[in-house]
């Protein structure tokens, strides 16, 4: 079992209040990335809440206590979530979906999506959407979906982001995102709005007498996608983070996945200790010189494969 050193997000919220909007979105995307992986393995967390998110000193976020509701069925120690014989989930229901409250054993991946939406709501506003001291009134509010809009509590939250949060928290299954991946992609699209799209560093002109700088482009292997990324400048960062020169909105891609640097007259690809690796011609690499015809893959999904082309 991995030891994670950091601070639980619930502690951060209690000490500092609401996060900045970019910080809240970044934390939510880390959470959703973990859920995409877990759901792909057939695992439903069932207990997503700030106390189960650990913020590391590096800024990354780890999700803990996967599957505790299943593993601990029948009993647990203080502070843990358990199921009684009747199937009622003990502990705080503030982050639970309506269907999970009704029948915890039947809660699926969309229940995790709902809980993730509640967590994002709290990170953005510093408040829980449902917080009645009466358990029956609290559960009734969750069933009805009666809550204040995030922008009411924090005007800085625009309507587009608010719609994303509210869709994730829709009380009816059919009103929510189909899964954690769709929720993640909605946030990624929000991040990549034209006003937020990063610009690449300008490419310096070669000095007199020096060989010309190579003109390379990464072209997605699927022609129908029509996705191209031209390498410009002496350093190109690749990853999910919107500050990267090449932004790849895919959960399998790390926030700062790889760097492509100009070394002499060649571009060199360097993996930045990404979670799912960087590959050149189906071989995982830490560092490799790129040449036209190479196939580069960022992460484990073939959808993030690119052919190196001369421009």
Coordinates of N, CA and C in Angstrom, one line a residue, residues 5-239:
X5 N 1.9 11.3 1.7 CA 2.2 12.3 2.6 C 1.6 13.6 2.1
X6 N 0.7 14.2 2.9 CA 0.0 15.4 2.4 C -1.0 15.8 3.4
X7 N -1.9 16.7 2.9 CA -3.0 17.2 3.8 C -4.4 16.9 3.2
X8 N -5.3 16.3 4.0 CA -6.6 16.0 3.5 C -7.3 17.3 3.1
X9 N -8.1 17.2 2.0 CA -8.7 18.4 1.5 C -9.7 19.0 2.5
X10 N -10.4 18.1 3.3 CA -11.3 18.7 4.2 C -10.6 19.6 5.3
X11 N -9.4 19.3 5.6 CA -8.6 20.1 6.5 C -8.3 21.4 5.8
X12 N -7.9 21.4 4.5 CA -7.6 22.6 3.8 C -8.8 23.5 3.7
X13 N -10.0 22.9 3.5 CA -11.2 23.7 3.4 C -11.6 24.3 4.8
X14 N -11.4 23.6 5.8 CA -11.7 24.1 7.2 C -10.8 25.2 7.6
X15 N -9.5 25.1 7.2 CA -8.5 26.1 7.6 C -8.5 27.4 6.7
X16 N -8.8 27.1 5.4 CA -8.6 28.2 4.4 C -9.9 28.6 3.7
X17 N -10.9 27.8 3.8 CA -12.2 28.1 3.1 C -12.1 27.7 1.7
X18 N -13.0 28.3 0.9 CA -13.0 28.0 -0.5 C -11.7 28.1 -1.3
X19 N -11.5 27.2 -2.2 CA -10.3 27.3 -3.0 C -10.4 28.3 -4.1
X20 N -9.3 28.7 -4.8 CA -9.4 29.5 -6.0 C -10.1 28.6 -7.0
X21 N -10.7 29.2 -8.0 CA -11.4 28.5 -9.0 C -10.5 27.5 -9.8
X22 N -9.3 28.0 -10.2 CA -8.4 27.0 -10.9 C -8.0 25.9 -10.0
X23 N -7.7 26.2 -8.7 CA -7.3 25.1 -7.8 C -8.4 24.1 -7.6
X24 N -9.6 24.6 -7.4 CA -10.7 23.7 -7.2 C -10.9 22.8 -8.5
X25 N -10.8 23.3 -9.7 CA -11.0 22.5 -10.9 C -9.8 21.5 -11.0
X26 N -8.6 22.0 -10.7 CA -7.5 21.1 -10.8 C -7.6 19.9 -9.8
X27 N -8.1 20.2 -8.6 CA -8.3 19.1 -7.6 C -9.4 18.2 -8.1
X28 N -10.4 18.7 -8.6 CA -11.5 17.9 -9.1 C -11.1 17.0 -10.2
X29 N -10.3 17.5 -11.1 CA -9.8 16.7 -12.2 C -8.9 15.5 -11.8
X30 N -8.1 15.8 -10.8 CA -7.3 14.7 -10.2 C -8.2 13.6 -9.6
X31 N -9.2 14.1 -8.9 CA -10.2 13.1 -8.3 C -10.9 12.3 -9.4
X32 N -11.3 13.0 -10.5 CA -12.0 12.3 -11.6 C -11.1 11.4 -12.3
X33 N -9.8 11.8 -12.5 CA -8.9 10.9 -13.2 C -8.8 9.6 -12.5
X34 N -8.7 9.6 -11.1 CA -8.7 8.4 -10.3 C -9.9 7.6 -10.5
X35 N -11.1 8.3 -10.6 CA -12.4 7.6 -10.7 C -12.5 6.9 -12.1
X36 N -12.0 7.6 -13.1 CA -12.0 7.0 -14.5 C -11.3 5.7 -14.4
X37 N -10.1 5.7 -13.8 CA -9.3 4.5 -13.8 C -10.0 3.4 -13.0
X38 N -10.6 3.8 -11.8 CA -11.2 2.8 -10.9 C -12.5 2.2 -11.6
X39 N -13.3 3.1 -12.2 CA -14.5 2.6 -12.8 C -14.2 1.7 -14.0
X40 N -13.1 2.0 -14.7 CA -12.6 1.1 -15.8 C -12.3 -0.3 -15.3
X41 N -11.9 -0.4 -14.0 CA -11.6 -1.7 -13.4 C -12.8 -2.3 -12.7
X42 N -14.0 -1.7 -12.8 CA -15.2 -2.2 -12.2 C -15.3 -1.9 -10.7
X43 N -14.5 -0.8 -10.2 CA -14.6 -0.5 -8.8 C -15.3 0.8 -8.6
X44 N -16.3 0.8 -7.7 CA -17.0 2.0 -7.4 C -16.6 2.4 -6.0
X45 N -16.2 3.7 -5.8 CA -15.6 4.1 -4.5 C -16.7 4.2 -3.4
X46 N -17.8 4.8 -3.7 CA -19.0 4.9 -2.8 C -18.7 5.9 -1.6
X47 N -17.6 6.4 -1.4 CA -17.3 7.3 -0.3 C -16.5 8.5 -0.6
X48 N -16.8 9.1 -1.8 CA -16.0 10.3 -2.2 C -16.4 11.5 -1.4
X49 N -15.4 12.1 -0.7 CA -15.6 13.3 0.1 C -14.2 13.9 0.3
X50 N -14.1 15.1 0.7 CA -12.8 15.8 0.9 C -11.9 15.1 1.9
X51 N -12.4 14.4 2.9 CA -11.6 13.7 3.8 C -10.8 12.6 3.2
X52 N -11.3 12.1 2.0 CA -10.6 11.0 1.3 C -9.8 11.5 0.1
X53 N -9.5 12.8 0.1 CA -8.6 13.3 -0.9 C -7.4 13.9 -0.2
X54 N -6.2 13.5 -0.6 CA -5.0 13.9 0.0 C -4.2 14.8 -0.9
X55 N -4.0 16.1 -0.5 CA -3.3 17.0 -1.3 C -1.8 16.9 -0.9
X56 N -1.0 16.4 -1.9 CA 0.5 16.3 -1.6 C 1.2 17.6 -1.7
X57 N 2.4 17.7 -1.2 CA 3.1 18.9 -1.2 C 3.4 19.4 -2.7
X58 N 3.5 18.5 -3.6 CA 3.7 18.8 -5.0 C 2.5 19.4 -5.7
X59 N 1.4 19.3 -5.0 CA 0.1 19.9 -5.6 C -0.8 18.8 -6.2
X60 N -0.3 17.6 -6.4 CA -1.1 16.5 -6.9 C -2.1 16.0 -5.8
X61 N -3.1 15.4 -6.2 CA -4.1 14.9 -5.3 C -4.3 13.4 -5.4
X62 N -4.4 12.7 -4.3 CA -4.6 11.3 -4.3 C -5.9 11.0 -3.7
X63 N -6.6 10.0 -4.3 CA -7.9 9.5 -3.7 C -7.6 8.3 -2.9
X64 N -8.2 8.3 -1.6 CA -7.9 7.2 -0.7 C -9.2 6.5 -0.4
X65 N -9.0 5.3 0.3 CA -10.2 4.5 0.8 C -11.1 4.0 -0.3
X66 N -10.6 3.5 -1.4 CA -11.4 3.0 -2.4 C -12.2 1.8 -1.9
X67 N -13.5 1.8 -2.3 CA -14.3 0.6 -2.0 C -14.5 0.3 -0.5
X68 N -14.4 1.3 0.4 CA -14.5 1.0 1.8 C -15.9 0.5 2.1
X69 N -16.9 1.0 1.5 CA -18.3 0.6 1.8 C -18.5 -0.9 1.5
X70 N -17.7 -1.5 0.6 CA -17.9 -2.9 0.3 C -16.9 -3.7 1.2
X71 N -15.7 -3.2 1.3 CA -14.7 -3.9 2.1 C -15.1 -4.0 3.6
X72 N -15.7 -2.9 4.1 CA -16.0 -2.8 5.5 C -17.4 -3.2 5.8
X73 N -18.1 -3.9 4.9 CA -19.5 -4.2 5.2 C -19.6 -5.0 6.5
X74 N -20.5 -4.6 7.4 CA -20.7 -5.3 8.6 C -20.1 -4.7 9.8
X75 N -19.1 -3.8 9.6 CA -18.5 -3.2 10.8 C -17.2 -2.5 10.5
X76 N -16.9 -1.5 11.3 CA -15.6 -0.8 11.1 C -15.4 0.1 12.4
X77 N -14.2 0.7 12.4 CA -13.8 1.5 13.5 C -14.3 2.9 13.4
X78 N -14.0 3.7 14.4 CA -14.5 5.1 14.4 C -14.0 5.9 13.1
X79 N -15.0 6.7 12.6 CA -14.7 7.5 11.4 C -14.7 6.8 10.1
X80 N -15.1 5.5 10.1 CA -15.2 4.7 8.9 C -16.7 4.5 8.5
X81 N -16.9 4.3 7.2 CA -18.2 4.1 6.7 C -18.6 2.7 6.7
X82 N -19.7 2.3 7.2 CA -20.1 0.9 7.3 C -21.5 0.7 6.8
X83 N -21.9 -0.5 6.5 CA -23.2 -0.9 6.1 C -23.8 -1.7 7.2
X84 N -25.1 -1.4 7.6 CA -25.8 -2.2 8.5 C -26.4 -3.4 7.8
X85 N -27.0 -4.3 8.5 CA -27.6 -5.4 7.8 C -28.8 -5.0 6.9
X86 N -29.4 -3.8 7.3 CA -30.5 -3.3 6.5 C -30.0 -2.6 5.2
X87 N -28.7 -2.4 5.1 CA -28.2 -1.8 4.0 C -28.1 -0.3 4.1
X88 N -28.5 0.3 5.2 CA -28.4 1.8 5.3 C -27.0 2.2 5.6
X89 N -26.5 3.2 4.9 CA -25.2 3.7 5.1 C -25.1 4.6 6.3
X90 N -24.3 4.3 7.3 CA -24.1 5.1 8.4 C -23.0 6.1 8.1
X91 N -23.0 7.2 9.0 CA -22.0 8.3 8.8 C -22.7 9.4 8.0
X92 N -21.9 10.4 7.6 CA -22.5 11.6 6.9 C -23.0 11.2 5.6
X93 N -24.2 11.7 5.3 CA -24.8 11.4 3.9 C -24.7 12.7 3.0
X94 N -23.9 13.7 3.5 CA -23.9 15.0 2.8 C -23.4 14.8 1.3
X95 N -22.5 13.8 1.1 CA -21.9 13.7 -0.3 C -22.5 12.5 -1.0
X96 N -23.6 11.9 -0.5 CA -24.2 10.7 -1.1 C -25.3 11.1 -2.1
X97 N -25.4 10.3 -3.1 CA -26.4 10.5 -4.1 C -27.7 10.0 -3.6
X98 N -28.9 10.5 -4.1 CA -30.2 10.0 -3.7 C -30.3 8.4 -3.8
X99 N -29.8 7.9 -4.9 CA -29.9 6.4 -5.0 C -29.0 5.7 -4.0
X100 N -27.9 6.3 -3.6 CA -27.0 5.6 -2.6 C -27.7 5.6 -1.2
X101 N -28.4 6.7 -0.9 CA -29.1 6.8 0.3 C -30.2 5.7 0.4
X102 N -30.9 5.6 -0.7 CA -32.0 4.6 -0.8 C -31.5 3.2 -0.6
X103 N -30.5 2.9 -1.4 CA -30.0 1.5 -1.4 C -28.5 1.5 -1.7
X104 N -27.6 1.6 -0.7 CA -26.2 1.7 -0.9 C -25.6 0.6 -1.7
X105 N -26.1 -0.6 -1.6 CA -25.5 -1.7 -2.4 C -25.7 -1.6 -3.9
X106 N -26.7 -0.8 -4.3 CA -26.9 -0.6 -5.7 C -26.3 0.6 -6.3
X107 N -25.6 1.4 -5.5 CA -24.9 2.6 -6.0 C -23.8 2.3 -7.0
X108 N -23.9 2.9 -8.2 CA -22.9 2.6 -9.3 C -22.0 3.8 -9.5
X109 N -21.4 3.8 -10.7 CA -20.4 4.8 -11.0 C -21.0 6.2 -11.0
X110 N -22.2 6.3 -11.4 CA -22.9 7.7 -11.4 C -23.0 8.2 -10.0
X111 N -23.1 7.3 -9.0 CA -23.1 7.8 -7.7 C -21.8 8.5 -7.3
X112 N -20.7 7.9 -7.7 CA -19.4 8.6 -7.5 C -19.3 9.9 -8.2
X113 N -19.9 10.0 -9.4 CA -20.0 11.3 -10.2 C -20.7 12.3 -9.3
X114 N -21.9 11.9 -8.8 CA -22.6 12.9 -7.9 C -21.8 13.4 -6.8
X115 N -21.2 12.4 -6.1 CA -20.4 12.8 -4.9 C -19.2 13.7 -5.3
X116 N -18.6 13.5 -6.5 CA -17.5 14.3 -6.9 C -18.1 15.7 -7.2
X117 N -19.3 15.8 -7.7 CA -19.9 17.1 -7.9 C -20.1 17.9 -6.6
X118 N -20.5 17.2 -5.6 CA -20.7 17.8 -4.3 C -19.4 18.3 -3.8
X119 N -18.3 17.5 -3.9 CA -17.0 18.0 -3.5 C -16.5 19.2 -4.2
X120 N -16.8 19.3 -5.6 CA -16.4 20.4 -6.3 C -17.2 21.7 -5.9
X121 N -18.5 21.5 -5.6 CA -19.4 22.5 -5.1 C -18.8 23.1 -3.8
X122 N -18.4 22.2 -2.9 CA -17.8 22.7 -1.6 C -16.5 23.4 -1.8
X123 N -15.6 22.9 -2.7 CA -14.3 23.5 -2.9 C -14.5 24.9 -3.5
X124 N -15.5 25.1 -4.4 CA -15.7 26.4 -5.0 C -16.4 27.4 -4.1
X125 N -17.3 26.9 -3.2 CA -18.1 27.9 -2.4 C -17.6 27.9 -0.9
X126 N -17.0 26.9 -0.5 CA -16.6 26.8 0.9 C -17.8 26.3 1.8
X127 N -18.9 25.8 1.1 CA -20.0 25.4 1.9 C -20.6 24.1 1.3
X128 N -21.3 23.3 2.1 CA -22.0 22.2 1.6 C -23.3 22.6 0.9
X129 N -23.7 21.9 -0.2 CA -25.0 22.2 -0.8 C -26.2 21.9 0.1
X130 N -26.0 20.8 0.9 CA -27.1 20.4 1.8 C -26.5 20.3 3.2
X131 N -27.0 21.0 4.1 CA -26.4 21.0 5.4 C -27.4 21.2 6.6
X132 N -28.6 20.6 6.5 CA -29.5 20.6 7.5 C -29.1 19.8 8.7
X133 N -29.4 20.2 9.9 CA -29.0 19.5 11.1 C -30.0 18.3 11.4
X134 N -31.1 18.4 10.7 CA -32.1 17.3 10.8 C -31.8 16.3 9.7
X135 N -31.6 15.1 10.1 CA -31.3 14.0 9.1 C -32.4 13.8 8.1
X136 N -33.7 13.7 8.6 CA -34.8 13.6 7.6 C -34.9 14.7 6.7
X137 N -34.7 16.0 7.2 CA -34.8 17.1 6.3 C -33.6 17.2 5.3
X138 N -32.4 16.7 5.8 CA -31.2 16.7 4.9 C -31.5 15.7 3.8
X139 N -31.9 14.5 4.1 CA -32.2 13.5 3.1 C -33.2 13.9 2.1
X140 N -34.3 14.6 2.6 CA -35.4 15.1 1.8 C -34.8 16.1 0.8
X141 N -33.9 17.0 1.3 CA -33.3 18.0 0.4 C -32.5 17.4 -0.7
X142 N -31.7 16.3 -0.3 CA -30.9 15.6 -1.3 C -31.8 15.0 -2.4
X143 N -32.9 14.3 -1.9 CA -33.8 13.7 -2.9 C -34.4 14.7 -3.9
X144 N -34.7 15.9 -3.3 CA -35.4 17.0 -4.2 C -34.3 17.8 -5.0
X145 N -33.1 17.7 -4.5 CA -32.0 18.5 -5.2 C -32.1 20.0 -4.9
X146 N -32.7 20.3 -3.8 CA -32.9 21.7 -3.4 C -31.6 22.3 -2.8
X147 N -31.0 23.2 -3.5 CA -29.7 23.8 -3.0 C -29.5 25.2 -3.7
X148 N -28.7 26.0 -3.1 CA -28.4 27.3 -3.6 C -27.4 27.1 -4.8
X149 N -27.6 27.9 -5.8 CA -26.6 27.8 -7.0 C -25.2 28.3 -6.5
X150 N -24.2 27.7 -6.9 CA -22.8 28.1 -6.5 C -22.5 29.6 -6.7
X151 N -23.1 30.2 -7.8 CA -22.8 31.6 -8.0 C -23.5 32.5 -7.0
X152 N -24.5 32.0 -6.4 CA -25.2 32.8 -5.3 C -24.3 32.9 -4.1
X153 N -23.5 31.9 -3.8 CA -22.6 31.9 -2.7 C -21.2 32.5 -3.1
X154 N -20.9 32.4 -4.4 CA -19.6 33.0 -4.9 C -19.8 33.5 -6.3
X155 N -20.0 34.8 -6.5 CA -20.3 35.3 -7.8 C -19.1 35.0 -8.8
X156 N -17.9 34.7 -8.3 CA -16.8 34.5 -9.2 C -17.1 33.2 -10.1
X157 N -17.9 32.3 -9.6 CA -18.3 31.1 -10.3 C -19.2 31.5 -11.5
X158 N -18.8 31.4 -12.7 CA -19.6 31.8 -13.8 C -20.7 30.7 -14.1
X159 N -21.6 31.1 -15.0 CA -22.7 30.2 -15.3 C -22.3 28.9 -16.0
X160 N -21.2 29.0 -16.8 CA -20.8 27.8 -17.5 C -20.2 26.8 -16.5
X161 N -19.4 27.2 -15.6 CA -18.9 26.3 -14.6 C -20.0 25.9 -13.6
X162 N -20.9 26.7 -13.3 CA -22.0 26.4 -12.4 C -22.8 25.3 -13.1
X163 N -23.1 25.4 -14.4 CA -23.9 24.3 -15.1 C -23.2 23.0 -15.0
X164 N -21.8 23.0 -15.1 CA -21.1 21.7 -15.0 C -21.3 21.1 -13.6
X165 N -21.2 21.9 -12.6 CA -21.3 21.4 -11.2 C -22.7 20.9 -11.0
X166 N -23.7 21.6 -11.4 CA -25.1 21.2 -11.2 C -25.5 20.0 -12.0
X167 N -24.9 19.8 -13.1 CA -25.2 18.6 -13.9 C -24.7 17.4 -13.2
X168 N -23.5 17.5 -12.7 CA -22.9 16.4 -11.9 C -23.7 16.0 -10.7
X169 N -24.4 17.0 -10.1 CA -25.2 16.8 -8.9 C -26.6 16.6 -9.2
X170 N -27.0 16.3 -10.4 CA -28.4 16.2 -10.7 C -29.0 15.0 -9.9
X171 N -30.2 15.2 -9.2 CA -30.7 14.2 -8.4 C -31.2 12.9 -9.1
X172 N -31.4 13.1 -10.4 CA -31.8 11.9 -11.2 C -30.6 11.4 -12.0
X173 N -30.5 10.1 -12.1 CA -29.4 9.5 -12.8 C -29.3 10.0 -14.3
X174 N -30.4 10.0 -14.9 CA -30.4 10.4 -16.4 C -30.0 11.8 -16.6
X175 N -30.0 12.7 -15.6 CA -29.6 14.0 -15.7 C -28.2 14.3 -15.5
X176 N -27.4 13.3 -15.1 CA -26.0 13.5 -14.7 C -25.1 13.1 -15.9
X177 N -23.8 13.4 -15.8 CA -22.9 12.9 -16.7 C -22.9 11.4 -16.8
X178 N -22.6 10.8 -17.9 CA -22.6 9.4 -18.1 C -21.5 8.7 -17.2
X179 N -20.5 9.4 -16.9 CA -19.4 8.8 -16.1 C -18.4 9.9 -15.7
X180 N -17.4 9.5 -15.0 CA -16.3 10.4 -14.5 C -15.6 11.0 -15.7
X181 N -15.4 10.2 -16.8 CA -14.7 10.7 -17.9 C -15.4 11.9 -18.6
X182 N -16.7 11.8 -18.7 CA -17.5 12.9 -19.3 C -17.4 14.1 -18.4
X183 N -17.5 13.9 -17.1 CA -17.4 15.0 -16.1 C -16.0 15.7 -16.3
X184 N -15.0 14.9 -16.3 CA -13.6 15.4 -16.5 C -13.5 16.2 -17.8
X185 N -14.0 15.7 -18.9 CA -13.9 16.3 -20.1 C -14.7 17.7 -20.2
X186 N -15.8 17.7 -19.4 CA -16.5 19.0 -19.3 C -15.7 20.1 -18.7
X187 N -15.0 19.7 -17.6 CA -14.1 20.6 -16.9 C -12.9 21.0 -17.8
X188 N -12.4 20.0 -18.6 CA -11.3 20.3 -19.5 C -11.7 21.2 -20.6
X189 N -12.9 21.1 -21.1 CA -13.4 22.0 -22.1 C -13.5 23.4 -21.6
X190 N -14.0 23.5 -20.3 CA -14.1 24.8 -19.7 C -12.7 25.4 -19.5
X191 N -11.7 24.6 -19.2 CA -10.4 25.1 -19.0 C -9.8 25.6 -20.4
X192 N -10.2 25.0 -21.4 CA -9.6 25.3 -22.8 C -10.4 26.3 -23.6
X193 N -11.3 27.0 -22.9 CA -12.0 28.1 -23.6 C -11.0 29.0 -24.3
X194 N -11.3 29.7 -25.4 CA -10.3 30.5 -26.1 C -9.6 31.5 -25.2
X195 N -10.2 32.1 -24.2 CA -9.6 33.1 -23.4 C -8.5 32.4 -22.5
X196 N -8.6 31.1 -22.4 CA -7.6 30.4 -21.5 C -6.6 29.6 -22.2
X197 N -6.7 29.5 -23.5 CA -5.8 28.7 -24.3 C -4.4 29.2 -24.2
X198 N -3.4 28.5 -23.8 CA -2.0 29.0 -23.7 C -1.4 29.2 -25.1
X199 N -0.4 30.1 -25.1 CA 0.3 30.3 -26.3 C 1.7 29.7 -26.2
X200 N 2.2 29.4 -27.4 CA 3.5 28.7 -27.4 C 4.6 29.8 -27.5
X201 N 5.8 29.4 -27.0 CA 6.9 30.4 -27.0 C 7.4 30.6 -28.4
X202 N 7.7 31.8 -28.8 CA 8.1 32.0 -30.2 C 9.4 31.3 -30.5
X203 N 9.6 30.9 -31.7 CA 10.8 30.2 -32.2 C 11.8 31.2 -32.7
X204 N 13.0 31.2 -32.1 CA 14.0 32.1 -32.5 C 14.6 31.8 -33.9
X205 N 15.0 32.8 -34.6 CA 15.6 32.6 -35.9 C 17.0 32.1 -35.7
X206 N 17.4 31.1 -36.6 CA 18.7 30.6 -36.5 C 19.8 31.6 -36.8
X207 N 20.9 31.5 -36.1 CA 22.0 32.4 -36.4 C 22.6 32.1 -37.8
X208 N 23.3 33.1 -38.3 CA 23.9 33.0 -39.6 C 24.9 31.8 -39.6
X209 N 24.8 31.0 -40.6 CA 25.8 29.9 -40.7 C 25.3 28.6 -40.0
X210 N 24.3 28.7 -39.2 CA 23.8 27.5 -38.4 C 22.8 26.7 -39.2
X211 N 22.7 25.4 -39.1 CA 21.7 24.6 -39.8 C 20.3 25.1 -39.3
X212 N 19.3 25.0 -40.2 CA 18.0 25.5 -39.8 C 17.4 24.6 -38.8
X213 N 16.5 25.2 -38.0 CA 15.8 24.4 -37.0 C 14.8 23.4 -37.6
X214 N 14.7 22.2 -37.2 CA 13.8 21.2 -37.8 C 12.3 21.7 -37.6
X215 N 11.5 21.5 -38.6 CA 10.1 21.9 -38.6 C 9.3 20.6 -38.5
X216 N 8.9 20.3 -37.2 CA 8.2 19.1 -37.0 C 6.8 19.3 -36.4
X217 N 5.9 18.4 -36.8 CA 4.5 18.5 -36.3 C 4.0 17.1 -35.8
X218 N 3.3 17.1 -34.7 CA 2.7 15.9 -34.2 C 1.3 15.8 -34.7
X219 N 1.0 14.7 -35.5 CA -0.2 14.5 -36.1 C -0.9 13.3 -35.6
X220 N -2.2 13.4 -35.1 CA -2.9 12.3 -34.5 C -3.0 11.2 -35.6
X221 N -2.8 9.9 -35.1 CA -2.8 8.8 -36.0 C -4.1 8.5 -36.7
X222 N -5.2 9.1 -36.1 CA -6.5 8.9 -36.7 C -6.8 10.2 -37.5
X223 N -6.8 10.0 -38.9 CA -7.0 11.2 -39.7 C -8.3 11.9 -39.5
X224 N -9.4 11.2 -39.1 CA -10.7 11.8 -38.9 C -10.7 12.8 -37.8
X225 N -9.7 12.7 -36.9 CA -9.7 13.6 -35.7 C -9.1 15.0 -36.2
X226 N -8.3 14.9 -37.2 CA -7.7 16.2 -37.7 C -7.0 17.0 -36.6
X227 N -6.2 16.4 -35.8 CA -5.5 17.0 -34.7 C -4.0 17.1 -35.0
X228 N -3.5 18.4 -34.9 CA -2.1 18.6 -35.2 C -1.5 19.5 -34.2
X229 N -0.2 19.3 -33.8 CA 0.5 20.2 -32.9 C 1.8 20.5 -33.4
X230 N 2.1 21.7 -33.9 CA 3.4 22.1 -34.4 C 4.3 22.4 -33.3
X231 N 5.5 21.9 -33.4 CA 6.6 22.1 -32.4 C 7.2 23.5 -32.7
X232 N 7.0 24.4 -31.7 CA 7.6 25.8 -31.9 C 8.4 26.1 -30.6
X233 N 9.5 26.7 -30.8 CA 10.3 27.2 -29.7 C 11.3 26.1 -29.3
X234 N 12.1 26.5 -28.2 CA 13.1 25.5 -27.8 C 12.7 24.6 -26.7
X235 N 11.4 24.8 -26.2 CA 10.9 23.9 -25.1 C 9.4 23.9 -25.2
X236 N 8.8 22.7 -25.4 CA 7.4 22.5 -25.5 C 6.9 21.5 -24.4
X237 N 6.1 22.0 -23.5 CA 5.5 21.1 -22.5 C 4.2 20.5 -23.0
X238 N 4.1 19.2 -22.7 CA 2.9 18.4 -23.1 C 2.2 17.9 -21.9
X239 N 0.9 18.0 -21.8 CA 0.2 17.5 -20.7 C -1.2 18.0 -20.6

